[in-house]
mmCIF file of C-alpha atoms and ligand atoms in Angstrom:
data_model
loop_
_atom_site.group_PDB
_atom_site.id
_atom_site.type_symbol
_atom_site.label_atom_id
_atom_site.label_comp_id
_atom_site.label_asym_id
_atom_site.label_seq_id
_atom_site.Cartn_x
_atom_site.Cartn_y
_atom_site.Cartn_z
ATOM 1 C CA MET A 146 -22.261 -0.837 18.397
ATOM 2 C CA THR A 147 -19.824 1.738 16.950
ATOM 3 C CA ILE A 148 -20.412 2.656 13.340
ATOM 4 C CA ARG A 149 -17.361 1.826 11.259
ATOM 5 C CA HIS A 150 -17.886 4.649 8.770
ATOM 6 C CA PRO A 151 -19.899 7.427 10.491
ATOM 7 C CA GLU A 152 -19.024 9.859 7.705
ATOM 8 C CA LYS A 153 -20.742 7.626 5.146
ATOM 9 C CA VAL A 154 -24.116 7.283 6.892
ATOM 10 C CA ASN A 155 -25.750 9.991 4.787
ATOM 11 C CA LYS A 156 -24.077 8.970 1.540
ATOM 12 C CA PRO A 157 -26.258 7.622 -1.275
ATOM 13 C CA ILE A 158 -26.680 3.871 -1.646
ATOM 14 C CA ASN A 159 -24.544 2.428 -4.434
ATOM 15 C CA PRO A 160 -25.570 -1.177 -5.151
ATOM 16 C CA ILE A 161 -22.623 -3.574 -5.421
ATOM 17 C CA LYS A 162 -22.084 -5.088 -8.866
ATOM 18 C CA LYS A 163 -21.762 -8.870 -9.138
ATOM 19 C CA LYS A 164 -18.140 -9.991 -9.394
ATOM 20 C CA PRO A 165 -16.978 -11.559 -12.644
ATOM 21 C CA ASP A 166 -15.434 -15.052 -12.718
ATOM 22 C CA TRP A 167 -11.893 -13.722 -12.729
ATOM 23 C CA ILE A 168 -12.276 -12.058 -9.313
ATOM 24 C CA ARG A 169 -11.921 -15.119 -7.166
ATOM 25 C CA SER A 170 -9.877 -15.199 -3.985
ATOM 26 C CA LYS A 171 -7.835 -18.345 -3.654
ATOM 27 C CA ILE A 172 -9.088 -20.703 -0.964
ATOM 28 C CA VAL A 173 -6.035 -21.974 0.830
ATOM 29 C CA ASP A 174 -6.410 -24.336 3.717
ATOM 30 C CA SER A 175 -3.036 -24.217 5.362
ATOM 31 C CA LYS A 176 -1.483 -24.512 8.788
ATOM 32 C CA VAL A 177 0.722 -21.534 7.987
ATOM 33 C CA PHE A 178 -2.350 -19.314 7.644
ATOM 34 C CA PHE A 179 -3.345 -20.120 11.233
ATOM 35 C CA GLN A 180 0.242 -19.706 12.473
ATOM 36 C CA THR A 181 0.304 -16.204 10.972
ATOM 37 C CA LYS A 182 -3.061 -15.454 12.549
ATOM 38 C CA LYS A 183 -1.818 -16.671 15.938
ATOM 39 C CA VAL A 184 1.267 -14.421 15.838
ATOM 40 C CA VAL A 185 -0.883 -11.429 14.822
ATOM 41 C CA ASN A 186 -3.356 -12.095 17.650
ATOM 42 C CA GLN A 187 -0.788 -12.915 20.327
ATOM 43 C CA ASN A 188 1.092 -9.680 19.659
ATOM 44 C CA LYS A 189 -2.213 -7.748 19.426
ATOM 45 C CA LEU A 190 -1.190 -6.430 16.011
ATOM 46 C CA VAL A 191 -3.369 -4.695 13.471
ATOM 47 C CA THR A 192 -3.068 -5.737 9.821
ATOM 48 C CA VAL A 193 -4.363 -3.962 6.756
ATOM 49 C CA CYS A 194 -5.177 -7.426 5.416
ATOM 50 C CA GLN A 195 -8.015 -7.693 7.978
ATOM 51 C CA GLU A 196 -8.938 -4.037 8.353
ATOM 52 C CA ALA A 197 -9.296 -3.443 4.619
ATOM 53 C CA ASN A 198 -10.975 -6.814 4.146
ATOM 54 C CA CYS A 199 -8.394 -7.787 1.522
ATOM 55 C CA PRO A 200 -9.446 -10.560 -0.875
ATOM 56 C CA ASN A 201 -5.918 -12.016 -0.862
ATOM 57 C CA ILE A 202 -5.687 -12.757 2.850
ATOM 58 C CA THR A 203 -5.826 -16.550 2.651
ATOM 59 C CA GLU A 204 -3.141 -16.684 -0.013
ATOM 60 C CA CYS A 205 -0.833 -14.116 1.639
ATOM 61 C CA TRP A 206 -1.122 -15.408 5.188
ATOM 62 C CA SER A 207 -0.535 -18.935 3.974
ATOM 63 C CA LYS A 208 2.869 -17.665 2.880
ATOM 64 C CA LYS A 209 3.377 -15.769 6.169
ATOM 65 C CA HIS A 210 2.957 -12.514 4.310
ATOM 66 C CA ALA A 211 0.963 -10.005 6.361
ATOM 67 C CA THR A 212 1.033 -6.222 6.128
ATOM 68 C CA PHE A 213 1.256 -4.639 9.553
ATOM 69 C CA MET A 214 -0.742 -1.489 10.110
ATOM 70 C CA ILE A 215 0.708 0.680 12.852
ATOM 71 C CA MET A 216 -0.671 3.572 14.936
ATOM 72 C CA GLY A 217 -4.011 1.874 15.533
ATOM 73 C CA ASP A 218 -6.984 0.624 13.554
ATOM 74 C CA THR A 219 -8.744 3.986 13.246
ATOM 75 C CA CYS A 220 -7.969 6.482 10.490
ATOM 76 C CA THR A 221 -8.509 10.242 10.623
ATOM 77 C CA ARG A 222 -9.325 10.370 6.893
ATOM 78 C CA ALA A 223 -12.456 9.146 5.179
ATOM 79 C CA CYS A 224 -11.444 8.024 1.701
ATOM 80 C CA ALA A 225 -14.480 6.902 -0.267
ATOM 81 C CA PHE A 226 -12.860 3.639 -1.426
ATOM 82 C CA CYS A 227 -11.362 2.441 1.846
ATOM 83 C CA ASP A 228 -12.793 0.026 4.400
ATOM 84 C CA VAL A 229 -10.490 0.994 7.283
ATOM 85 C CA LYS A 230 -12.452 2.415 10.216
ATOM 86 C CA THR A 231 -12.758 6.239 10.437
ATOM 87 C CA GLY A 232 -12.853 8.164 13.719
ATOM 88 C CA ILE A 233 -10.766 9.520 16.567
ATOM 89 C CA PRO A 234 -7.789 7.218 17.099
ATOM 90 C CA ASN A 235 -6.339 6.045 20.411
ATOM 91 C CA ILE A 236 -3.012 7.283 21.745
ATOM 92 C CA LEU A 237 0.078 5.652 20.246
ATOM 93 C CA ASP A 238 1.252 2.348 21.702
ATOM 94 C CA VAL A 239 4.844 2.843 22.883
ATOM 95 C CA TYR A 240 5.365 -0.916 22.808
ATOM 96 C CA GLU A 241 4.419 -1.158 19.140
ATOM 97 C CA PRO A 242 8.011 -1.022 17.784
ATOM 98 C CA ALA A 243 8.892 -4.035 19.987
ATOM 99 C CA LYS A 244 5.682 -5.874 19.071
ATOM 100 C CA ILE A 245 6.235 -5.476 15.313
ATOM 101 C CA SER A 246 9.914 -6.418 15.462
ATOM 102 C CA ASN A 247 9.071 -9.518 17.546
ATOM 103 C CA ALA A 248 6.351 -10.597 15.140
ATOM 104 C CA VAL A 249 8.726 -10.250 12.168
ATOM 105 C CA LYS A 250 11.269 -12.377 14.058
ATOM 106 C CA THR A 251 8.731 -15.034 15.069
ATOM 107 C CA LEU A 252 7.394 -15.316 11.539
ATOM 108 C CA ASN A 253 10.980 -15.328 10.231
ATOM 109 C CA LEU A 254 10.026 -12.930 7.431
ATOM 110 C CA LYS A 255 12.399 -12.232 4.545
ATOM 111 C CA HIS A 256 10.425 -9.124 3.628
ATOM 112 C CA VAL A 257 7.975 -7.081 5.680
ATOM 113 C CA VAL A 258 5.523 -4.361 4.672
ATOM 114 C CA ILE A 259 4.675 -1.796 7.340
ATOM 115 C CA THR A 260 1.885 0.662 6.727
ATOM 116 C CA SER A 261 -0.219 2.933 8.923
ATOM 117 C CA VAL A 262 -3.490 4.733 9.207
ATOM 118 C CA ASP A 263 -3.466 8.514 8.624
ATOM 119 C CA ARG A 264 -2.850 10.342 11.884
ATOM 120 C CA ASP A 265 -3.767 13.948 11.083
ATOM 121 C CA ASP A 266 -4.377 14.389 14.828
ATOM 122 C CA LEU A 267 -0.640 14.114 15.596
ATOM 123 C CA GLU A 268 1.666 17.070 15.125
ATOM 124 C CA ASP A 269 4.135 15.060 13.002
ATOM 125 C CA GLY A 270 1.480 12.795 11.427
ATOM 126 C CA GLY A 271 3.127 9.903 13.293
ATOM 127 C CA SER A 272 6.473 10.060 11.478
ATOM 128 C CA HIS A 273 8.566 9.631 14.655
ATOM 129 C CA HIS A 274 6.563 6.581 15.671
ATOM 130 C CA PHE A 275 6.929 5.136 12.147
ATOM 131 C CA TYR A 276 10.686 5.780 12.402
ATOM 132 C CA ASN A 277 10.853 3.953 15.766
ATOM 133 C CA VAL A 278 9.035 0.933 14.340
ATOM 134 C CA ILE A 279 11.434 0.716 11.380
ATOM 135 C CA ILE A 280 14.512 1.107 13.579
ATOM 136 C CA ALA A 281 13.366 -1.615 16.006
ATOM 137 C CA THR A 282 12.424 -3.947 13.152
ATOM 138 C CA ARG A 283 15.766 -3.498 11.404
ATOM 139 C CA LYS A 284 17.726 -3.986 14.613
ATOM 140 C CA LYS A 285 16.039 -7.250 15.506
ATOM 141 C CA ASN A 286 15.819 -8.525 11.911
ATOM 142 C CA PRO A 287 18.923 -7.318 10.055
ATOM 143 C CA ASN A 288 18.363 -9.716 7.139
ATOM 144 C CA THR A 289 14.734 -8.783 6.532
ATOM 145 C CA SER A 290 14.030 -6.274 3.772
ATOM 146 C CA ILE A 291 11.642 -3.541 4.904
ATOM 147 C CA GLU A 292 8.986 -1.847 2.803
ATOM 148 C CA VAL A 293 7.101 1.142 4.183
ATOM 149 C CA LEU A 294 3.727 2.210 2.825
ATOM 150 C CA THR A 295 3.202 5.667 4.239
ATOM 151 C CA PRO A 296 0.466 8.292 4.522
ATOM 152 C CA ASP A 297 0.953 11.600 2.675
ATOM 153 C CA PHE A 298 1.795 13.774 5.728
ATOM 154 C CA LEU A 299 -0.375 16.553 4.317
ATOM 155 C CA ARG A 300 0.033 19.819 6.273
ATOM 156 C CA LYS A 301 2.839 18.298 8.368
ATOM 157 C CA GLY A 302 5.694 20.199 6.701
ATOM 158 C CA ASP A 303 8.911 18.183 6.574
ATOM 159 C CA ALA A 304 7.713 15.562 9.071
ATOM 160 C CA TYR A 305 8.009 12.779 6.446
ATOM 161 C CA LYS A 306 11.787 13.281 6.425
ATOM 162 C CA LYS A 307 12.054 11.577 9.823
ATOM 163 C CA ILE A 308 10.982 8.304 8.187
ATOM 164 C CA LEU A 309 13.642 8.763 5.527
ATOM 165 C CA GLU A 310 16.308 8.846 8.260
ATOM 166 C CA ALA A 311 15.584 5.193 9.032
ATOM 167 C CA ASP A 312 17.153 2.305 7.169
ATOM 168 C CA PHE A 313 14.664 0.539 4.882
ATOM 169 C CA ASP A 314 14.479 -0.737 1.310
ATOM 170 C CA VAL A 315 11.228 0.305 -0.372
ATOM 171 C CA PHE A 316 9.273 3.553 0.035
ATOM 172 C CA ASN A 317 5.694 3.081 -1.071
ATOM 173 C CA HIS A 318 2.971 5.679 -1.194
ATOM 174 C CA ASN A 319 -0.163 4.999 -3.188
ATOM 175 C CA ILE A 320 -1.435 7.657 -5.551
ATOM 176 C CA GLU A 321 -4.667 5.564 -5.659
ATOM 177 C CA THR A 322 -6.511 7.259 -8.537
ATOM 178 C CA VAL A 323 -6.404 9.907 -11.252
ATOM 179 C CA PRO A 324 -6.337 13.604 -10.240
ATOM 180 C CA ARG A 325 -9.866 14.345 -11.526
ATOM 181 C CA LEU A 326 -11.368 11.892 -9.021
ATOM 182 C CA TYR A 327 -9.476 13.092 -5.946
ATOM 183 C CA THR A 328 -12.253 15.310 -4.602
ATOM 184 C CA THR A 329 -14.675 12.406 -4.431
ATOM 185 C CA VAL A 330 -12.388 9.373 -3.962
ATOM 186 C CA ARG A 331 -9.622 10.811 -1.763
ATOM 187 C CA PRO A 332 -11.041 14.123 -0.546
ATOM 188 C CA GLY A 333 -8.552 14.559 2.304
ATOM 189 C CA ALA A 334 -5.511 14.230 0.030
ATOM 190 C CA ARG A 335 -3.875 16.223 -2.773
ATOM 191 C CA TYR A 336 -2.662 14.506 -5.948
ATOM 192 C CA PHE A 337 0.355 16.736 -6.498
ATOM 193 C CA LEU A 338 1.429 16.510 -2.880
ATOM 194 C CA SER A 339 1.460 12.709 -3.100
ATOM 195 C CA LEU A 340 3.599 12.961 -6.233
ATOM 196 C CA GLU A 341 5.901 15.396 -4.471
ATOM 197 C CA LEU A 342 6.306 13.009 -1.556
ATOM 198 C CA LEU A 343 7.376 10.182 -3.870
ATOM 199 C CA LYS A 344 9.743 12.487 -5.714
ATOM 200 C CA ASN A 345 11.331 13.734 -2.491
ATOM 201 C CA ALA A 346 11.704 10.235 -1.045
ATOM 202 C CA LYS A 347 13.850 9.285 -4.038
ATOM 203 C CA LYS A 348 15.712 12.586 -3.968
ATOM 204 C CA PHE A 349 16.719 12.273 -0.314
ATOM 205 C CA LYS A 350 17.364 8.535 -0.316
ATOM 206 C CA LYS A 351 18.744 7.591 -3.707
ATOM 207 C CA ASN A 352 19.464 3.929 -2.942
ATOM 208 C CA ILE A 353 15.868 2.959 -2.067
ATOM 209 C CA PHE A 354 13.188 1.757 -4.446
ATOM 210 C CA THR A 355 10.047 3.863 -4.710
ATOM 211 C CA LYS A 356 6.680 2.345 -5.405
ATOM 212 C CA SER A 357 3.115 3.522 -5.945
ATOM 213 C CA GLY A 358 -0.219 2.045 -6.891
ATOM 214 C CA ILE A 359 -3.550 2.860 -8.471
ATOM 215 C CA MET A 360 -6.949 1.188 -8.440
ATOM 216 C CA VAL A 361 -9.013 1.005 -11.602
ATOM 217 C CA GLY A 362 -12.792 0.855 -11.842
ATOM 218 C CA LEU A 363 -13.509 4.136 -10.057
ATOM 219 C CA GLY A 364 -14.627 5.986 -13.198
ATOM 220 C CA GLU A 365 -11.258 6.963 -14.677
ATOM 221 C CA SER A 366 -10.455 6.866 -18.409
ATOM 222 C CA LYS A 367 -7.505 5.001 -19.886
ATOM 223 C CA ASN A 368 -5.925 8.279 -20.999
ATOM 224 C CA GLU A 369 -6.069 9.495 -17.422
ATOM 225 C CA ILE A 370 -4.318 6.320 -16.240
ATOM 226 C CA ILE A 371 -1.579 6.886 -18.827
ATOM 227 C CA GLN A 372 -1.178 10.440 -17.521
ATOM 228 C CA VAL A 373 -0.737 9.116 -13.962
ATOM 229 C CA MET A 374 1.946 6.723 -15.256
ATOM 230 C CA ASP A 375 3.795 9.666 -16.819
ATOM 231 C CA ASP A 376 3.474 11.698 -13.626
ATOM 232 C CA LEU A 377 4.840 8.839 -11.530
ATOM 233 C CA ARG A 378 7.757 8.371 -13.899
ATOM 234 C CA SER A 379 8.553 12.090 -13.656
ATOM 235 C CA ALA A 380 8.693 11.534 -9.897
ATOM 236 C CA LYS A 381 11.165 8.682 -10.645
ATOM 237 C CA VAL A 382 8.938 5.972 -9.203
ATOM 238 C CA ASP A 383 10.420 2.503 -9.849
ATOM 239 C CA PHE A 384 7.505 0.178 -9.301
ATOM 240 C CA LEU A 385 3.842 0.579 -10.229
ATOM 241 C CA THR A 386 0.967 -1.621 -9.036
ATOM 242 C CA ILE A 387 -2.430 -1.597 -10.753
ATOM 243 C CA GLY A 388 -5.402 -3.482 -9.282
ATOM 244 C CA GLN A 389 -9.176 -3.639 -9.540
ATOM 245 C CA TYR A 390 -11.183 -1.476 -7.117
ATOM 246 C CA LEU A 391 -13.639 -3.610 -5.163
ATOM 247 C CA GLN A 392 -16.453 -1.678 -3.529
ATOM 248 C CA PRO A 393 -16.453 -2.541 0.203
ATOM 249 C CA SER A 394 -20.091 -1.604 0.907
ATOM 250 C CA ILE A 395 -23.171 0.109 -0.561
ATOM 251 C CA LYS A 396 -22.025 3.349 1.112
ATOM 252 C CA HIS A 397 -18.600 3.401 -0.556
ATOM 253 C CA HIS A 398 -17.635 4.981 -3.870
ATOM 254 C CA PRO A 399 -19.538 3.251 -6.691
ATOM 255 C CA LEU A 400 -17.626 0.778 -8.805
ATOM 256 C CA SER A 401 -17.812 1.984 -12.415
ATOM 257 C CA ARG A 402 -16.832 -1.368 -13.955
ATOM 258 C CA TYR A 403 -14.658 -4.457 -13.721
ATOM 259 C CA TYR A 404 -11.643 -4.380 -16.026
ATOM 260 C CA HIS A 405 -10.997 -7.602 -17.955
ATOM 261 C CA PRO A 406 -7.661 -9.387 -17.239
ATOM 262 C CA ASP A 407 -6.586 -8.553 -20.824
ATOM 263 C CA GLU A 408 -6.995 -4.849 -20.029
ATOM 264 C CA PHE A 409 -4.661 -5.276 -17.048
ATOM 265 C CA LYS A 410 -2.120 -6.833 -19.429
ATOM 266 C CA GLU A 411 -2.493 -3.861 -21.788
ATOM 267 C CA LEU A 412 -1.956 -1.426 -18.905
ATOM 268 C CA LYS A 413 1.121 -3.383 -17.865
ATOM 269 C CA THR A 414 2.580 -3.132 -21.356
ATOM 270 C CA ALA A 415 1.863 0.591 -21.466
ATOM 271 C CA ALA A 416 3.506 1.110 -18.061
ATOM 272 C CA LYS A 417 6.579 -0.916 -19.015
ATOM 273 C CA THR A 418 7.130 1.318 -22.041
ATOM 274 C CA LYS A 419 7.163 4.315 -19.690
ATOM 275 C CA GLY A 420 10.280 2.946 -18.001
ATOM 276 C CA PHE A 421 9.133 1.524 -14.652
ATOM 277 C CA LEU A 422 11.577 -1.085 -13.371
ATOM 278 C CA LEU A 423 8.659 -3.300 -12.422
ATOM 279 C CA VAL A 424 4.903 -3.297 -13.010
ATOM 280 C CA SER A 425 2.346 -5.539 -11.368
ATOM 281 C CA SER A 426 -1.068 -5.314 -12.993
ATOM 282 C CA SER A 427 -3.884 -7.786 -12.452
ATOM 283 C CA PRO A 428 -7.402 -7.781 -10.994
ATOM 284 C CA LEU A 429 -6.221 -8.842 -7.532
ATOM 285 C CA THR A 430 -3.011 -6.830 -7.431
ATOM 286 C CA ARG A 431 -2.749 -4.838 -4.208
ATOM 287 C CA SER A 432 0.194 -2.678 -3.226
ATOM 288 C CA SER A 433 1.516 -5.304 -0.822
ATOM 289 C CA TYR A 434 0.478 -8.395 -2.807
ATOM 290 C CA HIS A 435 3.547 -10.553 -3.568
ATOM 291 C CA ALA A 436 5.694 -7.711 -2.167
ATOM 292 C CA ASP A 437 8.386 -10.165 -1.053
ATOM 293 C CA GLU A 438 8.913 -11.788 -4.478
ATOM 294 C CA ASP A 439 8.533 -8.408 -6.170
ATOM 295 C CA PHE A 440 11.305 -6.939 -4.041
ATOM 296 C CA ARG A 441 13.738 -9.583 -5.402
ATOM 297 C CA ARG A 442 12.494 -8.822 -8.929
ATOM 298 C CA LEU A 443 13.111 -5.122 -8.362
ATOM 299 C CA GLN A 444 16.683 -5.828 -7.287
ATOM 300 C CA ASP A 445 17.270 -8.012 -10.352
ATOM 301 C CA ALA A 446 15.768 -5.398 -12.654
ATOM 302 C CA ARG A 447 17.976 -2.666 -11.207
ATOM 303 C CA ASN A 448 21.094 -4.846 -11.474
ATOM 304 C CA LYS A 449 20.286 -5.654 -15.097
ATOM 305 C CA LYS A 450 19.778 -1.984 -15.865
ATOM 306 C CA LEU A 451 23.118 -1.090 -14.271
ATOM 307 C CA GLU A 452 24.883 -3.835 -16.279
ATOM 308 C CA CYS A 453 23.505 -2.310 -19.473
ATOM 309 C CA GLN A 454 24.730 1.192 -18.679
ATOM 310 C CA PRO A 455 27.920 2.229 -20.489
ATOM 311 C CA LEU A 456 31.017 2.654 -18.281
ATOM 312 C CA GLN A 457 31.814 6.312 -17.513
HETATM 313 S S1 SF4 B 563 -2.401 -8.234 -0.589
HETATM 314 FE FE1 SF4 B 563 -1.499 -7.045 1.090
HETATM 315 S S2 SF4 B 563 -3.228 -6.394 2.341
HETATM 316 FE FE2 SF4 B 563 -3.948 -8.061 1.019
HETATM 317 S S3 SF4 B 563 -3.688 -9.908 2.272
HETATM 318 FE FE3 SF4 B 563 -1.851 -9.683 1.011
HETATM 319 S S4 SF4 B 563 -0.444 -8.588 2.348
HETATM 320 FE FE4 SF4 B 563 -2.466 -8.314 3.239
#
């Protein structure tokens, strides 16, 4: 049996805290869930919903909302919060652009989220492959809005710009946590580089929406969260998601505490005052949770904002 997280074998054991009542995944018994599963399996696709063991899978798949994870199921990073497998990935699947675009067509999706594992082993971090997947998806599904949730392309120079050449609607890159916790939570990444990526995405592609997300419950303080909000606004990020960190195993980063739903409401209010177009903040919020409805909300919010601007 291959070990899913070889890098965590020698990590200390962090017992998992009992979940409070408000962390309950919805049980949905629907035909659509199994249809989604069939399309994923038939096309041999990888989804972050399964790989990250997402608590929202029954609800999302029952609405045909799956987040496709490209470039394999194995990540070259070893973030302490993440349940995606770590190791040496396989070579890229040249048929993946066709597989993803076909799945989007079969599921008749209005909105699709495409993410990937980190591919530090590739010279361009996988940006050309990401570009090919977006292009194929757009071509076959011209009426589907496309959201990309990308890696940080650390040490890959301008490679991320290839993705920006493609036609899509939302650029998402998760900042995940506060800068103080990066060395333990996201040791392979750099806080200010992630911010820079978000800033540059907006700079080079002004008509897209930019989006980022953080998890709470990793040991951050509220003041630190507020600072991240300010940093993301300085990078002109439009949409912020805030969700509860759930510890995947005893070898993952310890959960410091569960935030109460009222605290998520308070964080939402604080973020709204910072000027984000949209904020989603709740215990089960994930960066791709309700992404389809949220995309329409983003469009409405931008239109409203433009209506309120004085004529030049
Ligand atoms: S929240 Fe995102 S990752 Fe989780 S099941 Fe829904 S689409 Fe998949």
